[in-house]
Structure formats: C-alpha cells, structure tokens
Coordinates of C-alpha atoms and ligand atoms in Angstrom, one line a residue:
M1 CA -5.5 29.1 -20.0
G2 CA -6.0 32.7 -19.1
Y3 CA -4.7 35.8 -20.8
L4 CA -1.4 35.9 -18.9
T5 CA -0.3 32.5 -20.1
T6 CA -1.9 32.0 -23.6
D7 CA 1.2 33.2 -25.4
K8 CA 3.2 30.3 -23.9
K9 CA 6.0 32.6 -22.9
K10 CA 8.1 31.4 -20.0
V11 CA 6.3 31.7 -16.7
T12 CA 8.4 33.5 -14.1
V13 CA 7.8 34.3 -10.4
K14 CA 6.6 37.7 -11.6
T15 CA 4.0 36.0 -13.8
I16 CA 2.8 33.9 -10.8
L17 CA 2.4 37.0 -8.7
A18 CA 0.6 38.8 -11.6
M19 CA -1.8 35.8 -11.9
K20 CA -2.7 36.2 -8.2
T21 CA -3.4 39.9 -8.7
A22 CA -5.5 39.1 -11.8
S23 CA -7.3 36.2 -10.0
E24 CA -6.1 33.8 -12.7
K25 CA -5.8 30.4 -11.1
I26 CA -2.3 28.8 -11.2
A27 CA -2.1 25.1 -12.3
Q28 CA 1.0 23.3 -10.9
L29 CA 1.7 19.6 -11.3
T30 CA 4.7 17.5 -10.2
A31 CA 7.1 15.8 -12.7
Y32 CA 10.4 14.0 -12.2
D33 CA 11.6 13.1 -15.7
Y34 CA 12.2 14.7 -19.1
T35 CA 9.5 12.9 -21.1
T36 CA 6.7 13.5 -18.6
A37 CA 7.8 17.2 -18.1
R38 CA 7.7 17.7 -21.9
I39 CA 4.1 16.6 -22.1
L40 CA 3.0 18.7 -19.1
D41 CA 4.9 21.8 -20.4
E42 CA 3.4 21.4 -23.9
A43 CA 0.0 21.0 -22.4
G44 CA 0.5 24.5 -20.8
V45 CA 0.7 23.8 -17.1
D46 CA 1.9 27.0 -15.3
S47 CA 4.4 25.4 -13.0
I48 CA 6.1 22.1 -12.6
L49 CA 7.3 21.0 -9.2
I50 CA 10.0 18.4 -8.9
G51 CA 8.5 17.3 -5.6
D52 CA 10.4 15.2 -3.1
S53 CA 7.4 12.9 -3.7
A54 CA 9.9 11.5 -6.3
S55 CA 11.0 9.5 -3.3
N56 CA 7.7 7.6 -3.4
V57 CA 6.6 7.9 -7.0
M58 CA 10.0 7.3 -8.7
N59 CA 11.8 5.3 -6.1
G60 CA 9.1 3.3 -4.3
N61 CA 10.0 4.6 -0.9
F62 CA 7.5 4.7 1.9
D63 CA 7.9 8.4 2.5
T64 CA 9.9 11.4 1.3
L65 CA 12.7 11.3 3.8
P66 CA 15.2 9.1 2.0
I67 CA 15.7 11.2 -1.1
T68 CA 19.0 13.0 -1.3
V69 CA 20.1 16.3 -2.8
D70 CA 22.0 14.4 -5.5
E71 CA 18.9 12.4 -6.5
M72 CA 16.7 15.6 -6.5
I73 CA 19.3 17.2 -8.8
Y74 CA 19.2 14.2 -11.2
H75 CA 15.4 14.5 -11.5
A76 CA 15.4 18.3 -11.6
R77 CA 18.0 18.6 -14.3
A78 CA 15.9 16.3 -16.6
V79 CA 12.7 18.3 -15.9
A80 CA 14.3 21.7 -16.3
K81 CA 15.7 20.7 -19.8
A82 CA 12.1 19.8 -20.9
C83 CA 10.4 23.1 -20.0
S84 CA 10.2 26.2 -22.1
H85 CA 7.0 27.5 -20.6
A86 CA 6.4 26.3 -17.0
L87 CA 8.0 27.8 -14.0
V88 CA 10.2 24.9 -12.6
V89 CA 10.4 24.5 -8.8
C90 CA 12.6 21.9 -7.0
D91 CA 11.9 20.6 -3.5
M92 CA 14.8 20.8 -1.1
P93 CA 14.9 17.4 0.4
F94 CA 14.8 16.4 4.1
G95 CA 18.2 17.2 5.7
S96 CA 19.3 19.7 3.1
Y97 CA 18.2 22.9 4.9
Q98 CA 17.5 22.0 8.5
I99 CA 21.1 21.8 9.9
S100 CA 22.2 25.4 9.3
K101 CA 21.3 28.5 7.3
E102 CA 24.7 28.3 5.6
E103 CA 24.3 24.7 4.5
A104 CA 20.8 25.5 3.3
I105 CA 22.0 28.4 1.1
R106 CA 24.9 26.2 -0.2
N107 CA 22.4 23.4 -1.1
A108 CA 20.0 25.8 -2.7
I109 CA 22.8 27.4 -4.8
R110 CA 23.9 23.9 -5.8
I111 CA 20.4 23.0 -6.9
M112 CA 20.1 26.2 -9.0
K113 CA 23.6 25.8 -10.5
E114 CA 23.4 22.1 -11.4
T115 CA 19.8 21.8 -12.6
G116 CA 18.5 25.0 -14.3
V117 CA 15.4 25.2 -12.2
D118 CA 13.7 28.5 -11.5
A119 CA 13.1 28.2 -7.7
V120 CA 13.3 26.0 -4.7
K121 CA 10.6 24.8 -2.2
L122 CA 11.1 24.3 1.6
E123 CA 8.7 22.9 4.2
G124 CA 8.2 24.9 7.4
G125 CA 7.3 28.2 8.9
I126 CA 8.8 30.5 11.6
E127 CA 11.4 27.9 12.5
I128 CA 13.1 28.2 9.0
V129 CA 12.2 31.8 8.2
D130 CA 15.8 33.0 8.7
T131 CA 17.0 30.3 6.4
V132 CA 14.4 31.2 3.8
K133 CA 15.5 34.8 4.0
G134 CA 19.1 33.8 3.4
I135 CA 18.1 31.8 0.3
V136 CA 15.9 34.7 -1.0
D137 CA 18.8 37.1 -0.3
A138 CA 21.1 34.9 -2.4
G139 CA 18.7 35.7 -5.3
I140 CA 16.9 32.4 -5.3
P141 CA 13.0 32.4 -5.5
V142 CA 11.5 30.3 -2.7
E143 CA 8.1 28.6 -2.5
G144 CA 7.1 27.8 1.1
H145 CA 5.1 24.8 2.3
L146 CA 2.7 24.8 5.3
G147 CA 0.0 22.6 6.7
L148 CA 0.8 18.9 6.2
T149 CA 4.6 18.9 5.7
P150 CA 5.4 15.3 4.7
Q151 CA 9.1 15.6 5.7
S152 CA 7.9 15.9 9.4
V153 CA 5.5 12.9 9.1
H154 CA 7.1 11.2 12.2
K155 CA 6.7 14.3 14.3
L156 CA 3.1 14.9 13.1
G157 CA 2.2 11.2 13.6
G158 CA 0.8 10.7 10.1
Y159 CA -0.7 12.3 7.0
G160 CA -3.9 13.6 8.5
V161 CA -5.5 17.0 7.9
R162 CA -3.7 19.8 9.7
A163 CA -4.7 23.0 11.5
T164 CA -8.3 22.0 12.4
E165 CA -7.8 23.3 15.9
E166 CA -7.6 27.1 16.5
A167 CA -4.1 27.1 18.0
E168 CA -2.5 25.3 15.0
A169 CA -4.6 27.5 12.6
E170 CA -3.3 30.7 14.2
K171 CA 0.3 29.3 14.1
L172 CA -0.2 28.5 10.4
I173 CA -1.4 32.1 9.7
A174 CA 1.6 33.5 11.6
D175 CA 3.9 31.2 9.6
A176 CA 2.5 32.3 6.3
K177 CA 2.9 35.9 7.2
A178 CA 6.5 35.4 8.3
L179 CA 7.3 33.6 5.0
D180 CA 5.5 36.4 3.1
E181 CA 7.6 39.0 4.9
V182 CA 10.9 37.5 3.8
G183 CA 9.7 37.4 0.2
V184 CA 8.6 33.9 -0.8
F185 CA 6.7 34.1 -4.1
A186 CA 4.4 31.2 -3.3
I187 CA 3.2 29.0 -0.4
T188 CA 2.0 25.4 -0.8
L189 CA -0.9 24.8 1.6
E190 CA -1.3 21.0 2.1
K191 CA -4.3 19.3 3.7
V192 CA -5.8 22.2 5.7
P193 CA -9.4 23.4 6.0
A194 CA -10.6 25.3 3.0
S195 CA -11.7 28.3 5.1
L196 CA -8.2 28.6 6.6
A197 CA -6.5 28.3 3.2
A198 CA -8.8 31.0 1.8
R199 CA -8.1 33.3 4.8
V200 CA -4.3 32.9 4.3
T201 CA -4.7 33.6 0.6
K202 CA -6.3 36.9 1.4
E203 CA -3.7 37.8 4.0
V204 CA -0.5 37.2 2.1
K205 CA 1.1 38.8 -1.1
A206 CA 2.5 35.4 -2.1
A207 CA 0.5 33.1 -4.3
T208 CA -1.0 30.1 -2.4
I209 CA -1.0 26.7 -4.1
G210 CA -3.3 24.3 -2.5
I211 CA -3.4 20.5 -2.3
G212 CA -6.3 19.3 -0.2
A213 CA -6.9 22.9 0.8
G214 CA -10.2 23.7 -1.1
N215 CA -10.9 26.2 -3.9
G216 CA -10.0 29.4 -2.2
T217 CA -6.3 29.3 -2.9
D218 CA -4.6 31.0 -5.8
G219 CA -3.7 27.7 -7.5
Q220 CA -3.7 23.9 -7.1
V221 CA -1.0 21.3 -7.2
L222 CA -1.2 17.5 -7.6
V223 CA 1.2 14.7 -8.0
Y224 CA 0.9 14.0 -11.7
A225 CA 0.8 10.2 -11.3
D226 CA -2.1 10.5 -8.9
A227 CA -3.9 13.1 -11.1
L228 CA -3.6 11.0 -14.2
G229 CA -4.6 7.7 -12.7
M230 CA -1.3 5.8 -12.4
T231 CA -1.5 5.2 -8.6
E232 CA -4.9 3.5 -8.1
S233 CA -4.4 2.6 -4.5
F234 CA -3.8 6.2 -3.4
K235 CA -7.3 7.7 -3.1
P236 CA -7.4 10.6 -0.6
K237 CA -10.6 12.8 -0.5
F238 CA -8.9 15.7 -2.2
L239 CA -7.7 13.8 -5.2
R240 CA -9.6 13.9 -8.5
Q241 CA -8.4 11.5 -11.3
F242 CA -8.3 13.4 -14.6
A243 CA -7.2 10.5 -16.8
D244 CA -6.8 6.7 -16.7
V245 CA -3.2 6.5 -17.8
K246 CA -2.7 3.1 -16.1
Q247 CA -5.5 1.6 -18.1
C248 CA -4.1 3.1 -21.3
M249 CA -0.6 1.8 -20.6
M250 CA -2.0 -1.7 -19.6
D251 CA -3.9 -1.8 -22.9
G252 CA -0.8 -0.9 -24.9
V253 CA 1.4 -3.3 -23.1
H254 CA -1.1 -6.2 -23.5
K255 CA -1.3 -5.4 -27.2
Y256 CA 2.5 -5.4 -27.4
I257 CA 2.8 -8.8 -25.6
R258 CA 0.1 -10.3 -27.9
C259 CA 1.8 -9.1 -31.0
V260 CA 5.3 -10.4 -29.9
K261 CA 3.8 -13.8 -28.9
N262 CA 1.8 -14.3 -32.1
E263 CA 4.8 -13.0 -34.2
S264 CA 2.8 -10.2 -35.9
F265 CA 5.4 -7.8 -34.6
P266 CA 7.7 -6.8 -36.1
S267 CA 6.1 -7.0 -39.6
K268 CA 8.1 -6.9 -42.9
E269 CA 7.6 -3.1 -43.0
E270 CA 9.0 -2.8 -39.6
S271 CA 12.1 -4.8 -40.5
Y272 CA 15.3 -3.9 -42.4
Ligands
KIV1 O1 6.6 16.6 -3.0 C1 5.5 16.9 -3.5 O2 5.1 16.4 -4.5 C2 4.9 18.1 -2.9 C3 3.5 18.4 -3.4 C4 2.5 17.3 -3.2 C5 3.0 19.7 -2.9 O3 5.4 18.7 -2.1

C-alpha cells in the first residue's frame, strides 16, 4: 500500500481523487457478503464494489439483468457493515435508473439510506448524464461505467471488447468528459483498448478504474471470485488468478468428509 492508505483510515472519495493526483494506483475488488468483505477490508483493498455481478456470482444468473434493488440492498448492507477501511460502492441495478431521473434519485437515496455504502455506480454516458447530475446534486458520490456495460449486453450483442473503432472511441471520450463535468469521482472502464483507457485517464479529473483496460488507468477492479480462482471456467484474457481458493476449499471439504466418514471428527476434545 502507498502512503495515502497505510494508516488504514477510511478511504473516501477525496482519498481516491488524491490517489489519482499522487499517481498511487487504486485497488478495487467486488464483494457481496459480510465475511468476504471483512477479509478484503482487512487485507487493505482501497475500495469494494458490490457489483451487480452478484447476479451471476451469488445467484447463478446468466447475466446481470435480473438482480433487483432489494437484492442489491441485501448484499450491500452486509458488505458495508464489514468495512472500516475500504470505500464501498454499490452498483445500481438494471431498471433502477433508466426510467426517469426522479426514480433514479429515489433509488440512489434508498440504497444510501438502507445500506451504509459510500457511493453508487451507474452504467452509461451522455444518455444518463442528467440523471448522474441529479444523484450527485443529491449529495451522493457516483462512479460511472463506460466501455463494455454488461446491463446493455443484448443491445451490444455480447461481451466483446468495445471502442476498437474510432467513432465508438470518440463517443467514449465524450461520455467520460460529460460524466467528469457533472462530478463523478471515478469511472470504470471495462474491456476497452489500453491506449484509449490511458487517454481518457489523462483527460478527466475523475479516477479511472480499469477492468480489461490495460495498465494506464488510475486503478484496477476485478470480480473477487475470478481473481481468487473460484470460477475456473471464466478465463478472459484480462484476468489474472491471484490465488487458488477453489482448490483450497476443495481440499478442506475433502478432509472434512473423510473425517466425518471415518468418525475421527468430532474427537473427544471437540465434544461436550
Ligand atoms: O458488476 C461488477 O462486478 C462490475 C465490475 C466488474 C466493474 O461492474
């Protein structure tokens, strides 16, 4: 950890912006439950995102579209309780901010009131900039999300790399600047060329957090279950596996089954 985060004080949006200024990289991971979030927070991650990837990771859905505001609140409340250090950001799920600005502000306020998170995240650019401004004006920090925006998977036609063509790259830069102007503190850049992500990073005040966006962003985010080796079938090019938690759990579970079957568990010492 760098000098801004060694004292384990609570990370705020101000800290995130100061880290960008100081060129200290920001490490964000997702979490969806209390126990995992406690471990990530104790390990010193700068920010925890309750991603709507909870829809896939926690609920086994095919995409992020089905998860509801109520379900996000359930996950976010558990994560927020666990964190004394990390900045906690909650995704606004599909359908919670697209209908009207008023409904979006109402849902953002509900998420803040009922969970204790520090900020919300929304997918989209110029189309939702007025809504983002409304949420920021209500006093709620917002992280934007550009490039591959999984809530629009059906419109995009899949999970491929975005903004490889000039027109889409120019639109992404305009989107990032529009979000920056209304005061987002960070922008997730998902699955875009590294050179484009680096350019956006230089052109906005907000901190950029990349996933599949190369090393020129202000920080990185990964889904914790992917990063720690719990989802072996998901192997995109951008993913690095930092641990083999699945194997570790398998070993422990095999040991447990063996000890139950051979009656060595529980022992006398483990009995009353
Ligand atoms: O939902 C999520 O986990 C995300 C990250 C992958 C950026 O949005």
